[in-house]
Short mmCIF file of C-alpha atoms and ligand atoms in Angstrom, two decimals:
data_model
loop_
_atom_site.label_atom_id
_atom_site.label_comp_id
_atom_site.label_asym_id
_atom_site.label_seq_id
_atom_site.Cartn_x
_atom_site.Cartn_y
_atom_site.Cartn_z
CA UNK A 49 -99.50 -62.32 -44.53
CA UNK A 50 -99.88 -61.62 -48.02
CA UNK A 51 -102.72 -64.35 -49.23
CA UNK A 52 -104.49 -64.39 -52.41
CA UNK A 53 -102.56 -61.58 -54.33
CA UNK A 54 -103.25 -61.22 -57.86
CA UNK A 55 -102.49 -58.60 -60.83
CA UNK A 56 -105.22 -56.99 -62.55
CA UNK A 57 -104.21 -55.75 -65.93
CA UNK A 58 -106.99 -53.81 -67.17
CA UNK A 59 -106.68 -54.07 -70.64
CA UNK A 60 -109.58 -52.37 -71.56
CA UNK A 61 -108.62 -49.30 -69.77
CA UNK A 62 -104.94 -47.84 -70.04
CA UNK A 63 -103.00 -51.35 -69.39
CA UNK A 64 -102.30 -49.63 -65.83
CA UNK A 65 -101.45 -52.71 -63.38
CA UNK A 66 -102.61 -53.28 -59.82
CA UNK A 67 -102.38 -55.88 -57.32
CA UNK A 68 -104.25 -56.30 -54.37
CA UNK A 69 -105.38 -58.94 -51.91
CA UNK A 70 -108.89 -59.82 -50.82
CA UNK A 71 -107.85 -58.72 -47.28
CA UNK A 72 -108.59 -55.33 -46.62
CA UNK A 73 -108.40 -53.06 -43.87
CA UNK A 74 -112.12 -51.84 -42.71
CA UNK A 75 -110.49 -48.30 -43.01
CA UNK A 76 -109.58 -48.28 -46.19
CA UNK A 77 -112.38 -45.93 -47.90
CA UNK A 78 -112.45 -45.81 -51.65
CA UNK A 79 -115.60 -46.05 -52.92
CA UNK A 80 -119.01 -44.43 -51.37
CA UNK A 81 -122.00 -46.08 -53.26
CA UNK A 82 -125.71 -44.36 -52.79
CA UNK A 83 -128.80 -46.94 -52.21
CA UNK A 84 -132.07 -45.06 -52.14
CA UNK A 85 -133.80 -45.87 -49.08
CA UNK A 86 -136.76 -45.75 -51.09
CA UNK A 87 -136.88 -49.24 -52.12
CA UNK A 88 -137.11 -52.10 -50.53
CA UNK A 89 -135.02 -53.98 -53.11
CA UNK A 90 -132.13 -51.60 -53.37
CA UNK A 91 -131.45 -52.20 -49.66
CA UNK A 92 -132.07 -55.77 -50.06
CA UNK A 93 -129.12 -55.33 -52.74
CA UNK A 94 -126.86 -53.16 -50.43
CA UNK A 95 -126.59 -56.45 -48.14
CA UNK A 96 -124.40 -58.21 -51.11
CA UNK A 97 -122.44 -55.11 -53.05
CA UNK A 98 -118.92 -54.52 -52.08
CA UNK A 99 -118.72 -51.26 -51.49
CA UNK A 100 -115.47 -49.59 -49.11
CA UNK A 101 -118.79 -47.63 -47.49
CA UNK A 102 -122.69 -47.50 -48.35
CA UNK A 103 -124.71 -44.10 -48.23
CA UNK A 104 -128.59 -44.99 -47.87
CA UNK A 105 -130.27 -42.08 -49.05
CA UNK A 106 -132.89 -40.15 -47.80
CA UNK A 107 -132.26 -36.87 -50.03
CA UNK A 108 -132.50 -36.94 -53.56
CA UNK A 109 -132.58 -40.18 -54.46
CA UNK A 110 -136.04 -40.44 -52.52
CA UNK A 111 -138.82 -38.53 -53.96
CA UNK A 112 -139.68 -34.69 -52.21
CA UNK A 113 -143.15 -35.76 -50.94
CA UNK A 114 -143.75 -35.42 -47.23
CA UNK A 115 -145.23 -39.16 -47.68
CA UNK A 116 -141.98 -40.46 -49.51
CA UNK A 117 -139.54 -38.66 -47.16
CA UNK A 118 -140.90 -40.39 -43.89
CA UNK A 119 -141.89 -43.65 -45.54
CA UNK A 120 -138.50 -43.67 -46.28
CA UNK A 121 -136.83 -42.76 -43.12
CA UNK A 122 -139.49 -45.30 -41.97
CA UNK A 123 -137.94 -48.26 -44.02
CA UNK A 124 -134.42 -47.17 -43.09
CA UNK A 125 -135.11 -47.40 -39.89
CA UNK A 126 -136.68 -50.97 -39.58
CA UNK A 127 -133.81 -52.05 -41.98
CA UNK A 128 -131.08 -51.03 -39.37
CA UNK A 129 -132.96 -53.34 -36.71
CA UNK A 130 -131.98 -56.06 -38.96
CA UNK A 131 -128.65 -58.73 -38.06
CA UNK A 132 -127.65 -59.39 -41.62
CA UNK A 133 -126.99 -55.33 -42.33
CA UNK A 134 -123.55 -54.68 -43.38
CA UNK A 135 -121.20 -53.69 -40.41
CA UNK A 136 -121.43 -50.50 -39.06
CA UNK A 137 -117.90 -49.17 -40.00
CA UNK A 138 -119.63 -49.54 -43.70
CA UNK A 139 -122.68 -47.52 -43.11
CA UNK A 140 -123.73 -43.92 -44.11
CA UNK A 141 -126.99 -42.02 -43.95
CA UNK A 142 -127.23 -39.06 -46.28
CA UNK A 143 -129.91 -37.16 -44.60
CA UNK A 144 -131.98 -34.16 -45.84
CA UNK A 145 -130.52 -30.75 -45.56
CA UNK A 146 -130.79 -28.69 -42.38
CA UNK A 147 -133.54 -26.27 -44.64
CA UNK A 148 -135.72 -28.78 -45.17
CA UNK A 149 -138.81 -29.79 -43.05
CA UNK A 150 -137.40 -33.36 -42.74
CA UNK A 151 -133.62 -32.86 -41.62
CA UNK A 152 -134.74 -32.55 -37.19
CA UNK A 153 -136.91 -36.00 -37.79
CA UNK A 154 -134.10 -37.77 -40.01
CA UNK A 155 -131.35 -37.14 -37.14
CA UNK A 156 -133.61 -37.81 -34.41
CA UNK A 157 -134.59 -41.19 -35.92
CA UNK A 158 -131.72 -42.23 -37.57
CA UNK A 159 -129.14 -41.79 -34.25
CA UNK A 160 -131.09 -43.85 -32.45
CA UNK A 161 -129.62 -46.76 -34.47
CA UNK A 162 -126.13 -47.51 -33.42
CA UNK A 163 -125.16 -49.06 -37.16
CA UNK A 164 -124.94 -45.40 -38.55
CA UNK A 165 -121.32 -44.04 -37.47
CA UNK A 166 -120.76 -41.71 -40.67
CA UNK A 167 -123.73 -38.51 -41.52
CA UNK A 168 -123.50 -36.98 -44.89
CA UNK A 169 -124.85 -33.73 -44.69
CA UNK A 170 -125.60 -32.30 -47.94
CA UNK A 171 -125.84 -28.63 -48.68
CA UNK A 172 -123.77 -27.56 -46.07
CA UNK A 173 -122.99 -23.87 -46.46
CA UNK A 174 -120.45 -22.54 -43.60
CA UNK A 175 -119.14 -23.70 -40.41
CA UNK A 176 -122.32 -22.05 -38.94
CA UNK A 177 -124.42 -24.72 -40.62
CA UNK A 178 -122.13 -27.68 -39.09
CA UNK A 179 -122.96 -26.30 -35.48
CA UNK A 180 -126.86 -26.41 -36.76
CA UNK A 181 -126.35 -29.80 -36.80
CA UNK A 182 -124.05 -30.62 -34.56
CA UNK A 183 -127.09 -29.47 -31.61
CA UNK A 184 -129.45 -31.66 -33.09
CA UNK A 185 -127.17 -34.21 -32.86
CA UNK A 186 -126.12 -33.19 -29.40
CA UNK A 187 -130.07 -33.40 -28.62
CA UNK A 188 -130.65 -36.80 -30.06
CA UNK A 189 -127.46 -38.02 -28.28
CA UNK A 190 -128.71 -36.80 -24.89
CA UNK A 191 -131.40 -39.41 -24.92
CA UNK A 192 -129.71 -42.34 -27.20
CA UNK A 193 -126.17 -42.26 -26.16
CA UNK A 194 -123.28 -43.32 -27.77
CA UNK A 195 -119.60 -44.19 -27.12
CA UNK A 196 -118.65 -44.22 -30.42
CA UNK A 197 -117.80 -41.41 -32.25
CA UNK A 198 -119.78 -40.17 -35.26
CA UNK A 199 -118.53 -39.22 -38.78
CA UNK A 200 -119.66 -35.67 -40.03
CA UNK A 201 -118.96 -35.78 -44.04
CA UNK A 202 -120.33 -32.11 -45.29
CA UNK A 203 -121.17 -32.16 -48.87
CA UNK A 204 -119.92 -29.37 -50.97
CA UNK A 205 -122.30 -28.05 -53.36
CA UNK A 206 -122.80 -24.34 -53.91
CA UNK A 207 -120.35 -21.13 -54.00
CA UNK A 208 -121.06 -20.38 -51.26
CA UNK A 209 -119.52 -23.62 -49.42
CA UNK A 210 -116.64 -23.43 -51.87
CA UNK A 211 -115.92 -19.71 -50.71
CA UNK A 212 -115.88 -21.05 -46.52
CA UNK A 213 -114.10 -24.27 -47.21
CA UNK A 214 -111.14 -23.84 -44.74
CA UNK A 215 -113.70 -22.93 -42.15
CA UNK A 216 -115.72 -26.01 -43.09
CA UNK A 217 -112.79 -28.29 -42.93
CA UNK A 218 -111.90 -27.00 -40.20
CA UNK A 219 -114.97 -26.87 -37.96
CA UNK A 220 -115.34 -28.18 -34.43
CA UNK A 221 -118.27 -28.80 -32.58
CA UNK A 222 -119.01 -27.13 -29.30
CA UNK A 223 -120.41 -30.41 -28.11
CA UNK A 224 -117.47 -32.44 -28.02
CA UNK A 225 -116.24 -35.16 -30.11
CA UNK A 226 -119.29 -37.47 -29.77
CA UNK A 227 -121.59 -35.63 -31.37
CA UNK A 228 -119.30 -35.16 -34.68
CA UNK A 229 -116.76 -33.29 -33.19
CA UNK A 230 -114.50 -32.54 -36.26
CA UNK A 231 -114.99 -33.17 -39.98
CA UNK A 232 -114.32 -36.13 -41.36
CA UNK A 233 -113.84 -35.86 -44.97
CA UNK A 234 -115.24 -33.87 -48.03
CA UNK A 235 -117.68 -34.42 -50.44
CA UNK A 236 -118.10 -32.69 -53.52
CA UNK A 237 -121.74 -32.95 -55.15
CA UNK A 238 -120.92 -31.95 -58.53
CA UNK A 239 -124.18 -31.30 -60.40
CA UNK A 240 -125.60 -29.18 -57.40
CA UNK A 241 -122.50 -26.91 -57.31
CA UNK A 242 -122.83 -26.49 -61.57
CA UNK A 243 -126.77 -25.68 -60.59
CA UNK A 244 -125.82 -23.44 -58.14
CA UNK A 245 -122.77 -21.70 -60.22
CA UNK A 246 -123.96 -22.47 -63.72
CA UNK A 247 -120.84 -24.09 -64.27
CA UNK A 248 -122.13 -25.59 -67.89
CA UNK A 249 -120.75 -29.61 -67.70
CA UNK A 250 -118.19 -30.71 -70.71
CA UNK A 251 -116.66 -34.42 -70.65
CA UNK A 252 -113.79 -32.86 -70.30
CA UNK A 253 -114.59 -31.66 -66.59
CA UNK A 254 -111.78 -28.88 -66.93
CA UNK A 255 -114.91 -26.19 -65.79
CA UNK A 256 -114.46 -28.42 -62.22
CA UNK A 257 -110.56 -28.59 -62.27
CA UNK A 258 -110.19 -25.27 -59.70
CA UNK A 259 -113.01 -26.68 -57.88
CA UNK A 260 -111.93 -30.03 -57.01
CA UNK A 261 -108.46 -28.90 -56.84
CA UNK A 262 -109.48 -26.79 -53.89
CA UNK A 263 -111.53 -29.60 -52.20
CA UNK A 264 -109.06 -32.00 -52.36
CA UNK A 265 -106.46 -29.47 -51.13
CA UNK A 266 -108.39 -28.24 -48.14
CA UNK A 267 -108.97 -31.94 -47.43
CA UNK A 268 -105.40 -32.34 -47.29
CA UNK A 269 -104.92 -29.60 -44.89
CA UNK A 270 -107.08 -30.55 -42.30
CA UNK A 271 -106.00 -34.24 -42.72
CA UNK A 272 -109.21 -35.22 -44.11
CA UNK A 273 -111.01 -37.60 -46.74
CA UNK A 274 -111.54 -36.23 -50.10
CA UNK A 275 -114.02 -37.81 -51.84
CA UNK A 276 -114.76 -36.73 -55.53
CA UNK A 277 -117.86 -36.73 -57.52
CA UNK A 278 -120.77 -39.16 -58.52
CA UNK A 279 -119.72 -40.39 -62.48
CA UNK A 280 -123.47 -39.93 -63.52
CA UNK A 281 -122.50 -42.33 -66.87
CA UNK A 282 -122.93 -45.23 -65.04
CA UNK A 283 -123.37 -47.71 -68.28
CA UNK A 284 -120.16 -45.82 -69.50
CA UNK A 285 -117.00 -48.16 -67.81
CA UNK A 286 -113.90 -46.14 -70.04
CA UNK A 287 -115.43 -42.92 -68.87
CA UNK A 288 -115.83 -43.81 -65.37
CA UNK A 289 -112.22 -44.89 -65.23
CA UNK A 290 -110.70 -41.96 -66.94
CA UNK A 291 -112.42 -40.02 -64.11
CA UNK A 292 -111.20 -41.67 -61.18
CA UNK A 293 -108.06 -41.78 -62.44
CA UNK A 294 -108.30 -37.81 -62.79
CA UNK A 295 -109.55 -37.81 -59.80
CA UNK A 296 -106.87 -39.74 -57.89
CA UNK A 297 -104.19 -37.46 -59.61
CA UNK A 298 -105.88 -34.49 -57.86
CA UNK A 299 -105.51 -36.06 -54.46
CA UNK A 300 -108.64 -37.60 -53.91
CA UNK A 301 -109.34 -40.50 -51.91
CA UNK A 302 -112.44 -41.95 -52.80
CA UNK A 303 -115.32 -41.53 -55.23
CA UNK A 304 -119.08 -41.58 -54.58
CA UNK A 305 -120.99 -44.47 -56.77
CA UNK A 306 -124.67 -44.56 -57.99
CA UNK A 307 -124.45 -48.33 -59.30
CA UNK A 308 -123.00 -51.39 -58.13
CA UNK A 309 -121.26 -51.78 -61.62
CA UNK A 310 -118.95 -48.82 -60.50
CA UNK A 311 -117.41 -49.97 -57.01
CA UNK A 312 -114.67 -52.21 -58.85
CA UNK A 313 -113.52 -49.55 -60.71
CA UNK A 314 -113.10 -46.99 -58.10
CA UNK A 315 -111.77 -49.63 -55.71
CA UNK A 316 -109.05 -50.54 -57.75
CA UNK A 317 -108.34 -47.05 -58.96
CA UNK A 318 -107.95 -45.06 -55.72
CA UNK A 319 -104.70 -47.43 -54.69
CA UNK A 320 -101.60 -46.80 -55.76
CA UNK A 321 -100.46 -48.87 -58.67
CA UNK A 322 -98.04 -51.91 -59.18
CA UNK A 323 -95.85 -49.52 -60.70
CA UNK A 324 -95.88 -46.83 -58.17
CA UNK A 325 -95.91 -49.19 -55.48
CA UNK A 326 -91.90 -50.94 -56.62
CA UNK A 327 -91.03 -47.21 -57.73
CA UNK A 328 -91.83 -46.26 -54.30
CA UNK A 329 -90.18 -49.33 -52.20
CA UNK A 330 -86.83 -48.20 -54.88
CA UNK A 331 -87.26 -45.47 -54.03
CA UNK A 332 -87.20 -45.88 -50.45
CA UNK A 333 -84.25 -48.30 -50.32
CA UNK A 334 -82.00 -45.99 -52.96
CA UNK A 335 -82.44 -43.03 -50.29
CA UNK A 336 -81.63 -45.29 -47.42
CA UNK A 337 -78.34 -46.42 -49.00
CA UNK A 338 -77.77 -42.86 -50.02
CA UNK A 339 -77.94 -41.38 -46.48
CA UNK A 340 -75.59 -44.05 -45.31
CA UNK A 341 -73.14 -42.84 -48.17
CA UNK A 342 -73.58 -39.21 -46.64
CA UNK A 343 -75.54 -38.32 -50.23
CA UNK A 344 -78.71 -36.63 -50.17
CA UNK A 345 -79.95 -37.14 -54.11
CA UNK A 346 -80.01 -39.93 -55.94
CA UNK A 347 -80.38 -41.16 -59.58
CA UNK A 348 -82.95 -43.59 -60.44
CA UNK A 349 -84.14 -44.81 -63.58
CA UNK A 350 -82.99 -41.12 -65.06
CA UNK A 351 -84.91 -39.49 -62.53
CA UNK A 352 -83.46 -37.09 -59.85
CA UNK A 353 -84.90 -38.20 -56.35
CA UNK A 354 -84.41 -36.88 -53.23
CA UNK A 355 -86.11 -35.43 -49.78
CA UNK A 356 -89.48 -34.69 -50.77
CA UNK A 357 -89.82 -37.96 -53.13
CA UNK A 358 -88.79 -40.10 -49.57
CA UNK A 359 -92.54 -38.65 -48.14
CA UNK A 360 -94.52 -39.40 -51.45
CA UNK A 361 -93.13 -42.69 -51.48
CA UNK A 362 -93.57 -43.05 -48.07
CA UNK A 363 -97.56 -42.40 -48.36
CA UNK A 364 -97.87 -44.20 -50.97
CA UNK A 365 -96.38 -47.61 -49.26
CA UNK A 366 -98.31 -46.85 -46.13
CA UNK A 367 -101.60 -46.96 -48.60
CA UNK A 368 -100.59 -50.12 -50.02
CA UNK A 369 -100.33 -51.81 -46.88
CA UNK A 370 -103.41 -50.34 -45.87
CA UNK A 371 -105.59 -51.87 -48.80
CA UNK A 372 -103.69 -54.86 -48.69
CA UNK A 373 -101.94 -54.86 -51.58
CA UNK A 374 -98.37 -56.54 -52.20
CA UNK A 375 -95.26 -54.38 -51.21
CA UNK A 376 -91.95 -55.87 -53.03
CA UNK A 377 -88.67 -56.39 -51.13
CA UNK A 378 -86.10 -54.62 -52.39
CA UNK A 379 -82.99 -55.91 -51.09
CA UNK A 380 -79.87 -55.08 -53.26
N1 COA B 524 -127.56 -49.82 -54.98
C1 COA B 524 -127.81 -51.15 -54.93
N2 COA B 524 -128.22 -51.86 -56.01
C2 COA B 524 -128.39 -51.17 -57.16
C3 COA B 524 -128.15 -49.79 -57.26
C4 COA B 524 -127.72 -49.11 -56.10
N3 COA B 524 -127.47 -47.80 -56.12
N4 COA B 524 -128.39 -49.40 -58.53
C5 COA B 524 -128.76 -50.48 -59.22
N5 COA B 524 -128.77 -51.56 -58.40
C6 COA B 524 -129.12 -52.93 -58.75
C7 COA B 524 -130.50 -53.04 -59.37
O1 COA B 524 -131.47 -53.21 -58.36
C8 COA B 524 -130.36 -54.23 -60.26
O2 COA B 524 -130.49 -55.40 -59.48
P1 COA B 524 -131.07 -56.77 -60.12
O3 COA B 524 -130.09 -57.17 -61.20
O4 COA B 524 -131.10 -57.72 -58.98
O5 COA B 524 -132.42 -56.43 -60.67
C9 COA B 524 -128.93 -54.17 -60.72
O6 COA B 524 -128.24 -53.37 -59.76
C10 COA B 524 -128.79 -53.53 -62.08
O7 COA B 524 -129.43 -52.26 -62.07
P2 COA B 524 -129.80 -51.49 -63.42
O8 COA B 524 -131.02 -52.10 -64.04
O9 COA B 524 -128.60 -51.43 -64.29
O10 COA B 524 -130.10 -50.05 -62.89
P3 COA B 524 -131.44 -49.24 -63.02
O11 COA B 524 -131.59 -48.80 -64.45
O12 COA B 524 -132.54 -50.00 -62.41
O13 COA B 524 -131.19 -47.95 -62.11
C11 COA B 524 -130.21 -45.95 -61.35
C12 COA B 524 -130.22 -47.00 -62.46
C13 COA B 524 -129.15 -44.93 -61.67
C14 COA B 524 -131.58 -45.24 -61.28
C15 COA B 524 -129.91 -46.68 -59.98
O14 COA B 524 -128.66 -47.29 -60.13
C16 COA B 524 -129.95 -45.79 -58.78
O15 COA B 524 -131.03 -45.48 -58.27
N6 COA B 524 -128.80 -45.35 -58.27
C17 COA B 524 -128.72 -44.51 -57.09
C18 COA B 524 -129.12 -43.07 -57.42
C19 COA B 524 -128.88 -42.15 -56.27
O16 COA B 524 -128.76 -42.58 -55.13
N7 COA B 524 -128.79 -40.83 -56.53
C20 COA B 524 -128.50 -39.87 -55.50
C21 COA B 524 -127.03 -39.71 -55.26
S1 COA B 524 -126.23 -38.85 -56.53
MG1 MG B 525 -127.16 -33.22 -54.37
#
């Protein structure tokens, strides 16, 4: 059933139209916002934003003090024991990274809740860093067991992880696949990859094209999420748009957020678009008739379409239906 559809023209923007429903798969995953599980009111917040999926922070967002770190992991903590949290399919803890004195403490407290099924792991370097944290999660797991399986999202963010991506894609855990067997998606952490490289940031983000080209690619490979990088303009709406949409030409997924003022965007950005969605479903029925005429290429709308255009179209229906959104009939 196809309820509540409506078309968003957004005018401010590049007049680019979408539709979409208010019903929405759970595992649809567009946008990734960060609450800092520093503050009580942020995660008071978290409980009404929107987002596809909601990272509470206990890296950077929290400050580097001892105190901080564990008052924070503290407050995370008591928060999950809440009822009113958002479901567990939503929730992500981005914990410290495995060189840090707090990363053992964060897993072992943080597994023992059974709302966190997704770990973003930042600063991961190589495959031999996953299976770091794969035992600790193996440990933890021994005494809080789960049935569910957990998400392992490594964040790339230095040259080093750029230079092993296909063996961090690929990774598997020697624990099996409840204690993060395989990676889930990718995450590129943009400003700690232009510290690490210095890669000098221009608006233009072309210094990043070869980068997130690669990410998203060796997302692709390994049948993965690829989710691009934090807009850090978060007042700036035109410039977060022109991003995503960048983004989502490059094959990403999803985007990271900072502030509740970006989810919309990215949510109706990383789905495929009115436009693409008939071109696709004419697409689909042209070649359909066309096989049953014994033809293999078709013309349509002074475009040559054939083989490879049926699987793009294909995805790009399947995504649709995934996020809800309203597939035309195309019947003559
Ligand atoms: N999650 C939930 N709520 C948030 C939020 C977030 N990430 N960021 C802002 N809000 C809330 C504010 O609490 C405020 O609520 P209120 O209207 O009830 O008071 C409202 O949204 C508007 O916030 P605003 O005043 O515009 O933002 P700010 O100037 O207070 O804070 C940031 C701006 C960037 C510091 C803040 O958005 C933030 O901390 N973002 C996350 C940063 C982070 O996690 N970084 C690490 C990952 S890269
Ligand atoms: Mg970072």
């Amino acid at each position: 059933m196809q309820t509540l559809i409506r078309a968003v023209v957004h005018q401010n923007f590049n007049q680019s139209i979408r539709c979409f429903s208010t019903r929405k798969s759970p595992t649809v995953r567009r946008s990734y916002l960060y609450v800092p599980s520093s503050s009580d009111k942020l995660l008071e917040k978290s409980l009404t934003v929107k987002s596809d999926i909601i990272i509470y922070d206990l890296e950077d967002s929290v400050s580097p003090a001892s105190t901080d770190k564990e008052n924070a992991r503290d407050r995370l903590y008591s928060f999950f024991q809440r009822k009113d949290i958002p479901q567990p399919e939503r929730i992500a803890v981005r914990v410290n990274d495995i060189n840090t004195p707090f990363f053992q403490q964060d897993i072992a407290h943080i597994l023992q809740s059974s709302s966190v099924r997704t770990l973003i792991l930042p600063k991961i370097h190589s495959a031999q860093d996953l299976h770091y944290v794969s035992r600790h999660i193996h440990q933890t797991y021994q005494k809080y067991p789960k049935e569910i399986p957990l998400r392992i999202i490594p964040s790339i963010e230095s040259a080093r992880a750029l230079w092993n991506l296909g063996s961090i894609a690929g990774w598997k855990s020697e624990h099996g696949a409840l204690n993060g067997g395989t990676v889930s998606g990718l995450l590129f952490a943009a400003e700690d990859y232009c510290a690490d490289t210095s890669i000098l940031r221009t608006r233009s983000r072309q210094e990043l094209l070869y980068t997130r080209s690669q990410i998203a690619i060796a997302a692709k490979a390994f049948g993965l999420e690829a989710i691009d990088m934090v807009c850090i303009h978060y007042k700036d709406l035109e410039y977060l748009q022109d991003e995503c949409e960048d983004g989502r030409r490059l094959g990403f997924s999803g985007k990271q957020a900072i502030h509740p003022t970006q989810i919309e965007i990215i949510q109706n950005t990383f789905v495929p678009t009115a436009e693409e969605i008939l071109r696709a479903a004419k697409i689909l029925h042209g070649m359909r008739a066309a096989h049953a005429s014994q033809k293999g290429a078709i013309g349509l709308d002074g475009e040559m379409i054939d083989a490879p255009m049926i699987k793009q179209a294909t995805k790009i229906i399947e995504i649709a239906k995934e996020a809800g959104l309203e597939v035309p009939q195309i019947d003559s």
